[in-house]
Amino acid sequence: MESPDVAPLENLLACLEVPALPLQLLLKQKPEWRELPVVVISEDRPQGIVTWLNAKAREFRILPGQTYAAALGLCRDLRASIVPPAAIGTCIAHLVTLLRTYCPRIEPSDDEPGVFWLDTRGLWRLWPPKKWAYTIIDALAAITFSSVMAIGFSHFGTYAAARAIAVALERPTQRNRPPLL
């Protein structure tokens, strides 16, 4: 017979987000850019579109969708580069392999690089949910990827919660208090 504490946990799903995965890949390649305004662009020319950016670039009012030329006009010290789709795909495959250490069923998002849904069925007998989540986040941090996770009952619900956490961490309140979610 199922333990009353484990049965409700059997239907849980986790959404792991590695926010701005292409930007994180770029900053792994160019660690000297970490403290500078940085954008990922679609192509290496003035008409290339800004696709990802860090908080420092956002301080200059640079936004996704702007051209590289417009962004450079807002910040002279802006650093930019492309991150090829093949590099993103290779990274996602590497992350899926790493995640299989903690969960046998992983579904990477087709639409947003860095979003993964993890099927947690059967895991709660081995791991308490919070410990499991932090173990995965710590494993990603060990290979210099920042990540957040939400655990819930649906793809949409867990994605929305993970996204909210990622946005809250990206934009702390004016008083520098941690986000409340």
PDB file of C-alpha atoms in Angstrom:
ATOM      1  CA  MET A   1       0.000   0.000   0.000  1.00  0.00           C
ATOM      2  CA  GLU A   2       1.201   3.513  -0.858  1.00  0.00           C
ATOM      3  CA  SER A   3       2.469   5.686   1.951  1.00  0.00           C
ATOM      4  CA  PRO A   4       0.095   8.647   2.432  1.00  0.00           C
ATOM      5  CA  ASP A   5       3.070  11.014   2.224  1.00  0.00           C
ATOM      6  CA  VAL A   6       4.348   9.659  -1.116  1.00  0.00           C
ATOM      7  CA  ALA A   7       1.118   9.103  -3.095  1.00  0.00           C
ATOM      8  CA  PRO A   8       0.357  12.816  -3.820  1.00  0.00           C
ATOM      9  CA  LEU A   9       3.945  13.331  -4.962  1.00  0.00           C
ATOM     10  CA  GLU A  10       3.743  10.673  -7.680  1.00  0.00           C
ATOM     11  CA  ASN A  11       2.095  13.009 -10.213  1.00  0.00           C
ATOM     12  CA  LEU A  12       4.524  15.883  -9.857  1.00  0.00           C
ATOM     13  CA  LEU A  13       6.462  17.362 -12.738  1.00  0.00           C
ATOM     14  CA  ALA A  14       9.441  19.701 -12.554  1.00  0.00           C
ATOM     15  CA  CYS A  15      10.381  22.518 -14.896  1.00  0.00           C
ATOM     16  CA  LEU A  16      14.065  23.357 -14.905  1.00  0.00           C
ATOM     17  CA  GLU A  17      15.047  26.602 -16.575  1.00  0.00           C
ATOM     18  CA  VAL A  18      18.569  27.614 -17.469  1.00  0.00           C
ATOM     19  CA  PRO A  19      17.676  31.271 -18.108  1.00  0.00           C
ATOM     20  CA  ALA A  20      19.075  32.840 -21.269  1.00  0.00           C
ATOM     21  CA  LEU A  21      21.014  29.693 -22.151  1.00  0.00           C
ATOM     22  CA  PRO A  22      22.629  31.219 -25.287  1.00  0.00           C
ATOM     23  CA  LEU A  23      23.843  34.183 -23.214  1.00  0.00           C
ATOM     24  CA  GLN A  24      25.220  31.866 -20.539  1.00  0.00           C
ATOM     25  CA  LEU A  25      27.054  29.905 -23.260  1.00  0.00           C
ATOM     26  CA  LEU A  26      28.567  33.116 -24.614  1.00  0.00           C
ATOM     27  CA  LEU A  27      29.719  34.187 -21.156  1.00  0.00           C
ATOM     28  CA  LYS A  28      31.307  30.760 -20.620  1.00  0.00           C
ATOM     29  CA  GLN A  29      33.305  31.352 -23.805  1.00  0.00           C
ATOM     30  CA  LYS A  30      34.171  34.940 -22.878  1.00  0.00           C
ATOM     31  CA  PRO A  31      34.326  35.117 -19.055  1.00  0.00           C
ATOM     32  CA  GLU A  32      36.074  38.497 -19.224  1.00  0.00           C
ATOM     33  CA  TRP A  33      32.735  39.960 -20.449  1.00  0.00           C
ATOM     34  CA  ARG A  34      30.788  38.964 -17.298  1.00  0.00           C
ATOM     35  CA  GLU A  35      30.816  42.452 -15.756  1.00  0.00           C
ATOM     36  CA  LEU A  36      30.124  44.268 -19.049  1.00  0.00           C
ATOM     37  CA  PRO A  37      26.932  44.885 -21.047  1.00  0.00           C
ATOM     38  CA  VAL A  38      26.596  41.834 -23.331  1.00  0.00           C
ATOM     39  CA  VAL A  39      24.125  40.771 -26.017  1.00  0.00           C
ATOM     40  CA  VAL A  40      23.714  37.732 -28.228  1.00  0.00           C
ATOM     41  CA  ILE A  41      22.881  38.740 -31.785  1.00  0.00           C
ATOM     42  CA  SER A  42      21.316  36.794 -34.640  1.00  0.00           C
ATOM     43  CA  GLU A  43      24.060  37.648 -37.136  1.00  0.00           C
ATOM     44  CA  ASP A  44      27.393  39.420 -36.992  1.00  0.00           C
ATOM     45  CA  ARG A  45      26.457  42.628 -38.795  1.00  0.00           C
ATOM     46  CA  PRO A  46      24.836  45.949 -37.817  1.00  0.00           C
ATOM     47  CA  GLN A  47      21.370  44.686 -38.811  1.00  0.00           C
ATOM     48  CA  GLY A  48      21.727  41.607 -36.599  1.00  0.00           C
ATOM     49  CA  ILE A  49      18.926  41.360 -34.035  1.00  0.00           C
ATOM     50  CA  VAL A  50      19.540  41.289 -30.281  1.00  0.00           C
ATOM     51  CA  THR A  51      18.131  37.979 -29.070  1.00  0.00           C
ATOM     52  CA  TRP A  52      19.484  37.706 -25.499  1.00  0.00           C
ATOM     53  CA  LEU A  53      21.026  40.247 -23.145  1.00  0.00           C
ATOM     54  CA  ASN A  54      22.329  40.556 -19.618  1.00  0.00           C
ATOM     55  CA  ALA A  55      21.143  42.911 -16.876  1.00  0.00           C
ATOM     56  CA  LYS A  56      24.003  45.345 -17.526  1.00  0.00           C
ATOM     57  CA  ALA A  57      22.855  45.769 -21.141  1.00  0.00           C
ATOM     58  CA  ARG A  58      19.258  46.229 -19.965  1.00  0.00           C
ATOM     59  CA  GLU A  59      20.442  49.147 -17.777  1.00  0.00           C
ATOM     60  CA  PHE A  60      21.233  50.970 -21.035  1.00  0.00           C
ATOM     61  CA  ARG A  61      17.659  50.313 -22.238  1.00  0.00           C
ATOM     62  CA  ILE A  62      18.791  47.722 -24.740  1.00  0.00           C
ATOM     63  CA  LEU A  63      15.982  45.265 -25.472  1.00  0.00           C
ATOM     64  CA  PRO A  64      15.543  42.007 -27.392  1.00  0.00           C
ATOM     65  CA  GLY A  65      14.468  42.724 -30.958  1.00  0.00           C
ATOM     66  CA  GLN A  66      16.624  45.812 -31.418  1.00  0.00           C
ATOM     67  CA  THR A  67      19.270  45.810 -34.099  1.00  0.00           C
ATOM     68  CA  TYR A  68      22.872  45.524 -33.031  1.00  0.00           C
ATOM     69  CA  ALA A  69      23.498  49.019 -34.487  1.00  0.00           C
ATOM     70  CA  ALA A  70      20.711  50.525 -32.337  1.00  0.00           C
ATOM     71  CA  ALA A  71      21.983  48.727 -29.241  1.00  0.00           C
ATOM     72  CA  LEU A  72      25.531  49.898 -29.890  1.00  0.00           C
ATOM     73  CA  GLY A  73      24.166  53.441 -30.186  1.00  0.00           C
ATOM     74  CA  LEU A  74      22.818  53.110 -26.636  1.00  0.00           C
ATOM     75  CA  CYS A  75      26.044  51.699 -25.173  1.00  0.00           C
ATOM     76  CA  ARG A  76      29.508  52.153 -26.616  1.00  0.00           C
ATOM     77  CA  ASP A  77      31.002  49.464 -24.373  1.00  0.00           C
ATOM     78  CA  LEU A  78      28.527  46.830 -25.530  1.00  0.00           C
ATOM     79  CA  ARG A  79      29.957  43.390 -26.271  1.00  0.00           C
ATOM     80  CA  ALA A  80      28.148  41.176 -28.778  1.00  0.00           C
ATOM     81  CA  SER A  81      28.524  37.854 -30.496  1.00  0.00           C
ATOM     82  CA  ILE A  82      26.464  35.172 -32.160  1.00  0.00           C
ATOM     83  CA  VAL A  83      25.907  31.776 -30.567  1.00  0.00           C
ATOM     84  CA  PRO A  84      25.379  29.251 -33.371  1.00  0.00           C
ATOM     85  CA  PRO A  85      22.296  27.016 -33.147  1.00  0.00           C
ATOM     86  CA  ALA A  86      24.592  23.978 -33.329  1.00  0.00           C
ATOM     87  CA  ALA A  87      26.389  25.120 -30.152  1.00  0.00           C
ATOM     88  CA  ILE A  88      23.045  25.554 -28.398  1.00  0.00           C
ATOM     89  CA  GLY A  89      21.913  22.092 -29.550  1.00  0.00           C
ATOM     90  CA  THR A  90      25.146  20.502 -28.360  1.00  0.00           C
ATOM     91  CA  CYS A  91      24.781  22.187 -24.982  1.00  0.00           C
ATOM     92  CA  ILE A  92      21.167  21.029 -24.627  1.00  0.00           C
ATOM     93  CA  ALA A  93      22.227  17.447 -25.432  1.00  0.00           C
ATOM     94  CA  HIS A  94      25.006  17.702 -22.826  1.00  0.00           C
ATOM     95  CA  LEU A  95      22.544  19.047 -20.224  1.00  0.00           C
ATOM     96  CA  VAL A  96      20.038  16.259 -20.965  1.00  0.00           C
ATOM     97  CA  THR A  97      22.820  13.705 -20.399  1.00  0.00           C
ATOM     98  CA  LEU A  98      23.700  15.363 -17.088  1.00  0.00           C
ATOM     99  CA  LEU A  99      20.035  15.539 -16.026  1.00  0.00           C
ATOM    100  CA  ARG A 100      19.546  11.811 -16.709  1.00  0.00           C
ATOM    101  CA  THR A 101      21.754  11.242 -13.664  1.00  0.00           C
ATOM    102  CA  TYR A 102      18.882  12.584 -11.561  1.00  0.00           C
ATOM    103  CA  CYS A 103      15.806  11.755 -13.625  1.00  0.00           C
ATOM    104  CA  PRO A 104      15.294   9.174 -16.379  1.00  0.00           C
ATOM    105  CA  ARG A 105      12.624  11.077 -18.335  1.00  0.00           C
ATOM    106  CA  ILE A 106      13.542  14.563 -19.591  1.00  0.00           C
ATOM    107  CA  GLU A 107      11.714  16.667 -22.150  1.00  0.00           C
ATOM    108  CA  PRO A 108      13.657  19.659 -23.497  1.00  0.00           C
ATOM    109  CA  SER A 109      11.532  22.502 -24.853  1.00  0.00           C
ATOM    110  CA  ASP A 110      11.446  22.775 -28.633  1.00  0.00           C
ATOM    111  CA  ASP A 111      10.633  26.485 -28.417  1.00  0.00           C
ATOM    112  CA  GLU A 112      12.871  27.873 -25.695  1.00  0.00           C
ATOM    113  CA  PRO A 113      16.473  26.777 -25.267  1.00  0.00           C
ATOM    114  CA  GLY A 114      17.262  26.022 -21.644  1.00  0.00           C
ATOM    115  CA  VAL A 115      13.797  24.852 -20.547  1.00  0.00           C
ATOM    116  CA  PHE A 116      13.428  21.202 -19.536  1.00  0.00           C
ATOM    117  CA  TRP A 117      10.536  19.266 -18.004  1.00  0.00           C
ATOM    118  CA  LEU A 118      11.532  16.426 -15.726  1.00  0.00           C
ATOM    119  CA  ASP A 119       9.155  13.554 -14.986  1.00  0.00           C
ATOM    120  CA  THR A 120       9.554  12.874 -11.286  1.00  0.00           C
ATOM    121  CA  ARG A 121       7.448   9.698 -11.020  1.00  0.00           C
ATOM    122  CA  GLY A 122       9.006   7.294  -8.542  1.00  0.00           C
ATOM    123  CA  LEU A 123      11.790   9.626  -7.462  1.00  0.00           C
ATOM    124  CA  TRP A 124      10.293  10.795  -4.181  1.00  0.00           C
ATOM    125  CA  ARG A 125      10.959   7.457  -2.556  1.00  0.00           C
ATOM    126  CA  LEU A 126      14.660   8.119  -3.148  1.00  0.00           C
ATOM    127  CA  TRP A 127      14.907  11.897  -2.792  1.00  0.00           C
ATOM    128  CA  PRO A 128      12.953  14.480  -0.835  1.00  0.00           C
ATOM    129  CA  PRO A 129      11.683  16.976  -3.491  1.00  0.00           C
ATOM    130  CA  LYS A 130      13.576  20.007  -2.193  1.00  0.00           C
ATOM    131  CA  LYS A 131      16.868  18.112  -1.849  1.00  0.00           C
ATOM    132  CA  TRP A 132      16.454  16.663  -5.354  1.00  0.00           C
ATOM    133  CA  ALA A 133      15.827  20.109  -6.869  1.00  0.00           C
ATOM    134  CA  TYR A 134      18.783  21.731  -5.115  1.00  0.00           C
ATOM    135  CA  THR A 135      21.064  18.825  -6.043  1.00  0.00           C
ATOM    136  CA  ILE A 136      20.297  19.420  -9.732  1.00  0.00           C
ATOM    137  CA  ILE A 137      20.691  23.206  -9.426  1.00  0.00           C
ATOM    138  CA  ASP A 138      24.039  22.679  -7.657  1.00  0.00           C
ATOM    139  CA  ALA A 139      25.198  20.222 -10.353  1.00  0.00           C
ATOM    140  CA  LEU A 140      24.481  22.827 -13.023  1.00  0.00           C
ATOM    141  CA  ALA A 141      26.204  25.530 -10.967  1.00  0.00           C
ATOM    142  CA  ALA A 142      29.279  23.293 -10.785  1.00  0.00           C
ATOM    143  CA  ILE A 143      29.547  23.568 -14.577  1.00  0.00           C
ATOM    144  CA  THR A 144      28.826  27.324 -14.366  1.00  0.00           C
ATOM    145  CA  PHE A 145      25.172  27.335 -15.412  1.00  0.00           C
ATOM    146  CA  SER A 146      22.669  29.342 -13.423  1.00  0.00           C
ATOM    147  CA  SER A 147      19.258  27.644 -13.164  1.00  0.00           C
ATOM    148  CA  VAL A 148      15.912  27.664 -11.392  1.00  0.00           C
ATOM    149  CA  MET A 149      13.340  24.939 -10.845  1.00  0.00           C
ATOM    150  CA  ALA A 150       9.651  24.741 -10.062  1.00  0.00           C
ATOM    151  CA  ILE A 151       7.795  21.564  -9.117  1.00  0.00           C
ATOM    152  CA  GLY A 152       4.065  21.203  -9.732  1.00  0.00           C
ATOM    153  CA  PHE A 153       1.354  19.303 -11.574  1.00  0.00           C
ATOM    154  CA  SER A 154       1.385  20.672 -15.158  1.00  0.00           C
ATOM    155  CA  HIS A 155       3.745  21.768 -17.903  1.00  0.00           C
ATOM    156  CA  PHE A 156       2.244  25.247 -17.994  1.00  0.00           C
ATOM    157  CA  GLY A 157       2.095  25.699 -14.224  1.00  0.00           C
ATOM    158  CA  THR A 158       5.677  24.628 -13.618  1.00  0.00           C
ATOM    159  CA  TYR A 159       6.937  26.667 -16.586  1.00  0.00           C
ATOM    160  CA  ALA A 160       5.115  29.786 -15.368  1.00  0.00           C
ATOM    161  CA  ALA A 161       6.495  29.358 -11.855  1.00  0.00           C
ATOM    162  CA  ALA A 162      10.079  28.735 -13.057  1.00  0.00           C
ATOM    163  CA  ARG A 163       9.832  31.731 -15.389  1.00  0.00           C
ATOM    164  CA  ALA A 164       8.547  33.946 -12.557  1.00  0.00           C
ATOM    165  CA  ILE A 165      11.457  32.898 -10.338  1.00  0.00           C
ATOM    166  CA  ALA A 166      13.976  33.566 -13.130  1.00  0.00           C
ATOM    167  CA  VAL A 167      12.530  37.035 -13.836  1.00  0.00           C
ATOM    168  CA  ALA A 168      12.392  37.911 -10.140  1.00  0.00           C
ATOM    169  CA  LEU A 169      16.034  36.919  -9.685  1.00  0.00           C
ATOM    170  CA  GLU A 170      17.020  38.917 -12.773  1.00  0.00           C
ATOM    171  CA  ARG A 171      15.304  42.083 -11.557  1.00  0.00           C
ATOM    172  CA  PRO A 172      15.636  42.451  -7.784  1.00  0.00           C
ATOM    173  CA  THR A 173      13.455  45.002  -6.037  1.00  0.00           C
ATOM    174  CA  GLN A 174      14.729  48.517  -5.486  1.00  0.00           C
ATOM    175  CA  ARG A 175      15.569  47.760  -1.863  1.00  0.00           C
ATOM    176  CA  ASN A 176      17.612  44.702  -2.888  1.00  0.00           C
ATOM    177  CA  ARG A 177      15.315  42.333  -1.034  1.00  0.00           C
ATOM    178  CA  PRO A 178      15.094  38.771  -2.306  1.00  0.00           C
ATOM    179  CA  PRO A 179      11.958  38.070  -4.377  1.00  0.00           C
ATOM    180  CA  LEU A 180       8.949  36.579  -2.647  1.00  0.00           C
ATOM    181  CA  LEU A 181       7.168  33.870  -4.604  1.00  0.00           C
TER     182      LEU A 181
END
